mmCIF file of C-alpha atoms in Angstrom:
data_model
loop_
_atom_site.group_PDB
_atom_site.id
_atom_site.type_symbol
_atom_site.label_atom_id
_atom_site.label_comp_id
_atom_site.label_asym_id
_atom_site.label_seq_id
_atom_site.Cartn_x
_atom_site.Cartn_y
_atom_site.Cartn_z
ATOM 1 C CA MET A 1 95.352 107.841 115.582
ATOM 2 C CA SER A 2 91.859 107.817 114.776
ATOM 3 C CA LEU A 3 89.632 107.098 111.413
ATOM 4 C CA ALA A 4 86.893 109.664 110.574
ATOM 5 C CA LEU A 5 84.408 108.281 107.619
ATOM 6 C CA THR A 6 83.803 112.462 105.968
ATOM 7 C CA SER A 7 81.746 111.767 102.970
ATOM 8 C CA GLY A 8 80.237 107.886 102.195
ATOM 9 C CA PRO A 9 80.346 107.022 98.926
ATOM 10 C CA ALA A 10 77.852 108.662 96.441
ATOM 11 C CA VAL A 11 76.168 104.817 95.196
ATOM 12 C CA GLU A 12 76.264 101.369 96.301
ATOM 13 C CA PRO A 13 78.393 98.206 94.734
ATOM 14 C CA VAL A 14 74.917 97.283 93.810
ATOM 15 C CA THR A 15 71.770 98.518 93.519
ATOM 16 C CA VAL A 16 68.389 97.448 95.129
ATOM 17 C CA SER A 17 66.937 96.623 91.476
ATOM 18 C CA GLU A 18 70.135 93.798 91.253
ATOM 19 C CA ALA A 19 69.447 93.216 95.070
ATOM 20 C CA LYS A 20 65.803 92.381 94.380
ATOM 21 C CA ALA A 21 66.290 90.639 91.389
ATOM 22 C CA HIS A 22 68.714 88.164 92.927
ATOM 23 C CA LEU A 23 65.637 87.786 95.546
ATOM 24 C CA ARG A 24 64.250 87.268 93.194
ATOM 25 C CA LEU A 25 61.245 89.718 94.513
ATOM 26 C CA ASP A 26 58.600 91.839 92.770
ATOM 27 C CA GLY A 27 56.839 94.992 93.900
ATOM 28 C CA SER A 28 58.698 97.517 96.044
ATOM 29 C CA ALA A 29 57.312 96.647 99.860
ATOM 30 C CA GLU A 30 61.093 96.448 100.385
ATOM 31 C CA ASP A 31 62.876 98.562 99.289
ATOM 32 C CA ILE A 32 63.729 100.174 102.299
ATOM 33 C CA LEU A 33 64.877 97.005 103.827
ATOM 34 C CA ILE A 34 66.412 95.670 100.892
ATOM 35 C CA ALA A 35 68.649 99.322 100.388
ATOM 36 C CA SER A 36 69.405 99.203 104.180
ATOM 37 C CA LEU A 37 70.201 95.381 103.393
ATOM 38 C CA ILE A 38 72.996 95.909 100.822
ATOM 39 C CA VAL A 39 74.462 99.572 102.621
ATOM 40 C CA THR A 40 74.733 96.841 105.910
ATOM 41 C CA SER A 41 76.731 94.170 103.703
ATOM 42 C CA ARG A 42 78.832 96.536 102.435
ATOM 43 C CA LEU A 43 80.103 97.626 105.398
ATOM 44 C CA HIS A 44 80.631 94.153 106.251
ATOM 45 C CA VAL A 45 82.754 93.463 103.512
ATOM 46 C CA GLU A 46 85.082 96.520 103.726
ATOM 47 C CA ALA A 47 85.504 95.945 107.781
ATOM 48 C CA ALA A 48 86.143 92.576 106.436
ATOM 49 C CA LEU A 49 88.920 92.857 103.807
ATOM 50 C CA GLY A 50 90.093 96.351 105.036
ATOM 51 C CA LEU A 51 89.262 98.021 102.088
ATOM 52 C CA ALA A 52 86.694 100.618 100.718
ATOM 53 C CA LEU A 53 84.889 100.108 98.117
ATOM 54 C CA ILE A 54 83.067 102.937 96.654
ATOM 55 C CA THR A 55 85.124 106.468 96.834
ATOM 56 C CA GLN A 56 84.671 108.047 100.035
ATOM 57 C CA GLY A 57 86.633 110.547 101.975
ATOM 58 C CA TRP A 58 88.326 110.071 105.687
ATOM 59 C CA ARG A 59 90.343 111.904 108.161
ATOM 60 C CA LEU A 60 93.123 110.100 109.906
ATOM 61 C CA THR A 61 94.169 112.213 113.046
ATOM 62 C CA LEU A 62 97.209 111.789 114.778
ATOM 63 C CA ASP A 63 99.555 112.554 117.700
ATOM 64 C CA ARG A 64 102.213 112.531 115.946
ATOM 65 C CA TRP A 65 105.048 111.167 113.106
ATOM 66 C CA PRO A 66 106.312 107.698 112.969
ATOM 67 C CA PRO A 67 109.685 107.792 113.980
ATOM 68 C CA GLY A 68 112.093 108.905 112.427
ATOM 69 C CA ARG A 69 111.203 109.022 108.607
ATOM 70 C CA GLU A 70 109.250 106.597 108.305
ATOM 71 C CA PRO A 71 105.649 106.591 106.362
ATOM 72 C CA VAL A 72 102.737 106.847 107.814
ATOM 73 C CA ARG A 73 100.512 104.145 107.293
ATOM 74 C CA PHE A 74 96.505 104.126 106.464
ATOM 75 C CA PRO A 75 93.986 101.678 108.118
ATOM 76 C CA LEU A 76 92.411 101.458 104.812
ATOM 77 C CA ARG A 77 93.017 100.876 101.404
ATOM 78 C CA PRO A 78 93.113 101.776 98.197
ATOM 79 C CA ILE A 79 93.953 105.358 98.845
ATOM 80 C CA ALA A 80 92.993 107.127 95.346
ATOM 81 C CA ALA A 81 94.340 110.877 96.609
ATOM 82 C CA VAL A 82 95.471 112.748 99.815
ATOM 83 C CA THR A 83 93.383 115.788 99.819
ATOM 84 C CA SER A 84 95.307 117.413 102.648
ATOM 85 C CA VAL A 85 97.727 117.119 105.609
ATOM 86 C CA THR A 86 97.415 119.792 108.190
ATOM 87 C CA LEU A 87 99.260 120.398 111.458
ATOM 88 C CA TYR A 88 98.468 121.805 114.470
ATOM 89 C CA ASP A 89 100.330 123.868 117.124
ATOM 90 C CA ALA A 90 99.569 124.479 120.349
ATOM 91 C CA ASN A 91 97.566 127.687 120.168
ATOM 92 C CA GLY A 92 95.291 125.492 117.745
ATOM 93 C CA ASP A 93 96.082 126.705 114.832
ATOM 94 C CA ALA A 94 95.997 124.933 111.714
ATOM 95 C CA THR A 95 98.962 124.719 109.003
ATOM 96 C CA LEU A 96 98.329 123.476 105.877
ATOM 97 C CA ILE A 97 101.553 120.902 104.328
ATOM 98 C CA PRO A 98 102.602 121.471 100.852
ATOM 99 C CA SER A 99 102.309 118.415 98.746
ATOM 100 C CA ASP A 100 105.833 118.239 97.726
ATOM 101 C CA ARG A 101 107.016 117.274 101.312
ATOM 102 C CA TYR A 102 105.074 113.838 100.894
ATOM 103 C CA LEU A 103 104.854 111.101 98.629
ATOM 104 C CA LEU A 104 101.506 109.166 98.309
ATOM 105 C CA ASP A 105 101.815 105.392 97.807
ATOM 106 C CA GLY A 106 98.235 104.572 97.773
ATOM 107 C CA GLN A 107 98.017 101.381 95.486
ATOM 108 C CA ALA A 108 99.961 99.287 97.641
ATOM 109 C CA LEU A 109 98.911 96.116 100.212
ATOM 110 C CA SER A 110 99.506 98.573 102.928
ATOM 111 C CA PRO A 111 98.982 102.346 102.221
ATOM 112 C CA ARG A 112 101.359 104.389 103.075
ATOM 113 C CA LEU A 113 102.407 108.851 102.724
ATOM 114 C CA ILE A 114 105.781 109.401 102.769
ATOM 115 C CA PRO A 115 108.002 111.868 103.928
ATOM 116 C CA ASN A 116 110.108 113.312 101.440
ATOM 117 C CA GLY A 117 112.480 115.401 103.539
ATOM 118 C CA GLY A 118 111.349 114.667 106.889
ATOM 119 C CA TRP A 119 108.052 115.491 109.293
ATOM 120 C CA THR A 120 107.789 118.577 110.666
ATOM 121 C CA ALA A 121 106.268 118.111 114.755
ATOM 122 C CA PRO A 122 102.922 119.295 115.122
ATOM 123 C CA GLY A 123 102.650 121.676 118.213
ATOM 124 C CA ARG A 124 100.465 119.598 120.290
ATOM 125 C CA ALA A 125 100.703 116.556 122.018
ATOM 126 C CA HIS A 126 97.024 114.997 121.337
ATOM 127 C CA ALA A 127 95.731 114.919 117.591
ATOM 128 C CA GLY A 128 97.927 117.813 115.681
ATOM 129 C CA ILE A 129 97.624 116.190 112.293
ATOM 130 C CA GLU A 130 95.075 115.353 110.625
ATOM 131 C CA ILE A 131 95.202 113.595 107.342
ATOM 132 C CA GLU A 132 92.136 114.196 104.811
ATOM 133 C CA PHE A 133 92.041 111.181 101.389
ATOM 134 C CA GLU A 134 89.257 110.055 99.557
ATOM 135 C CA ALA A 135 89.523 105.734 99.725
ATOM 136 C CA GLY A 136 87.968 103.285 96.993
ATOM 137 C CA ILE A 137 88.361 101.260 94.480
ATOM 138 C CA GLY A 138 86.643 103.434 91.997
ATOM 139 C CA ALA A 139 83.578 106.296 91.878
ATOM 140 C CA ILE A 140 81.085 103.269 90.276
ATOM 141 C CA ALA A 141 79.709 100.326 90.925
ATOM 142 C CA ALA A 142 81.119 98.710 87.792
ATOM 143 C CA ASP A 143 84.233 99.205 89.291
ATOM 144 C CA VAL A 144 84.222 96.932 92.292
ATOM 145 C CA PRO A 145 85.189 93.314 91.464
ATOM 146 C CA ALA A 146 82.544 90.966 90.171
ATOM 147 C CA PRO A 147 83.446 88.453 93.309
ATOM 148 C CA ILE A 148 82.576 91.496 96.081
ATOM 149 C CA ARG A 149 79.890 92.674 94.122
ATOM 150 C CA HIS A 150 78.413 88.329 94.150
ATOM 151 C CA ALA A 151 79.480 88.444 98.140
ATOM 152 C CA ILE A 152 76.951 90.997 98.250
ATOM 153 C CA LEU A 153 74.243 89.990 97.155
ATOM 154 C CA LEU A 154 74.961 86.683 99.085
ATOM 155 C CA LEU A 155 75.272 88.977 102.319
ATOM 156 C CA VAL A 156 72.089 90.153 101.134
ATOM 157 C CA ALA A 157 69.920 87.394 100.519
ATOM 158 C CA HIS A 158 71.714 85.930 103.865
ATOM 159 C CA TRP A 159 70.304 88.538 105.949
ATOM 160 C CA TYR A 160 66.934 88.944 104.107
ATOM 161 C CA GLU A 161 66.217 85.409 105.263
ATOM 162 C CA HIS A 162 67.573 84.998 108.955
ATOM 163 C CA ARG A 163 65.977 88.476 110.425
ATOM 164 C CA ASP A 164 64.651 87.121 113.121
ATOM 165 C CA PRO A 165 66.358 88.406 116.321
ATOM 166 C CA LEU A 166 68.705 85.545 118.450
ATOM 167 C CA GLU A 167 67.784 84.403 121.158
ATOM 168 C CA ILE A 168 69.805 83.833 124.066
ATOM 169 C CA GLY A 169 71.331 80.025 123.999
ATOM 170 C CA GLN A 170 69.886 79.886 120.292
ATOM 171 C CA ALA A 171 72.420 78.952 117.398
ATOM 172 C CA ALA A 172 73.197 81.770 114.805
ATOM 173 C CA ALA A 173 72.344 81.513 110.959
ATOM 174 C CA MET A 174 76.397 81.613 109.716
ATOM 175 C CA ILE A 175 76.953 84.188 106.974
ATOM 176 C CA PRO A 176 77.473 81.290 104.326
ATOM 177 C CA ALA A 177 81.386 79.869 103.182
ATOM 178 C CA ALA A 178 80.963 80.927 100.171
ATOM 179 C CA VAL A 179 80.640 84.677 100.980
ATOM 180 C CA SER A 180 84.014 83.693 102.455
ATOM 181 C CA ASP A 181 85.333 82.245 99.417
ATOM 182 C CA LEU A 182 84.087 85.070 96.937
ATOM 183 C CA LEU A 183 86.203 87.684 99.273
ATOM 184 C CA LYS A 184 89.530 85.550 99.833
ATOM 185 C CA PRO A 185 90.909 86.733 97.066
ATOM 186 C CA TYR A 186 90.926 90.340 97.984
ATOM 187 C CA ARG A 187 91.796 90.012 101.587
ATOM 188 C CA GLU A 188 95.396 91.432 102.820
ATOM 189 C CA VAL A 189 97.948 88.803 103.546
ATOM 190 C CA ARG A 190 99.941 89.380 107.025
ATOM 191 C CA LEU A 191 103.092 87.798 107.491
#
């Protein structure tokens, strides 16, 4: 299984202006740095939570379907839409699977693609299935819950203040506990 980003988010969950206000910065001398810290902070939060915050396009590639009539589990959440499911035969020719052959349970804690009548086996042994989908809480920054946006601002501030490279044997600057506390309600719970 592999997962590839096909189109990134159109906006970030916080703007450079919001981050500068949080940091109490004036002027535009460090706008590029602040913008990169926002992207880095969003990626950190998304990885920690298994979430896509702002709508983005992804491709999930599988060698084979799960056994029996088991659903395909997506490695991130929430899934807004499946745009296509493609099977490849032994010659590499693509066949689109009609959308009435599967159901999407995209808002579940563990989103899944459920077969409607069973899966058709791909013809090639490796990367025979491609699922194109959109993931994300919403298309605009206001769709992202305020605690997550605040955690991103805290991370931006942390990394703005701690940008020196680490030397081997030196203590690292820990991410503030408040970030983890803000993100805790959005973590996937596994039993």
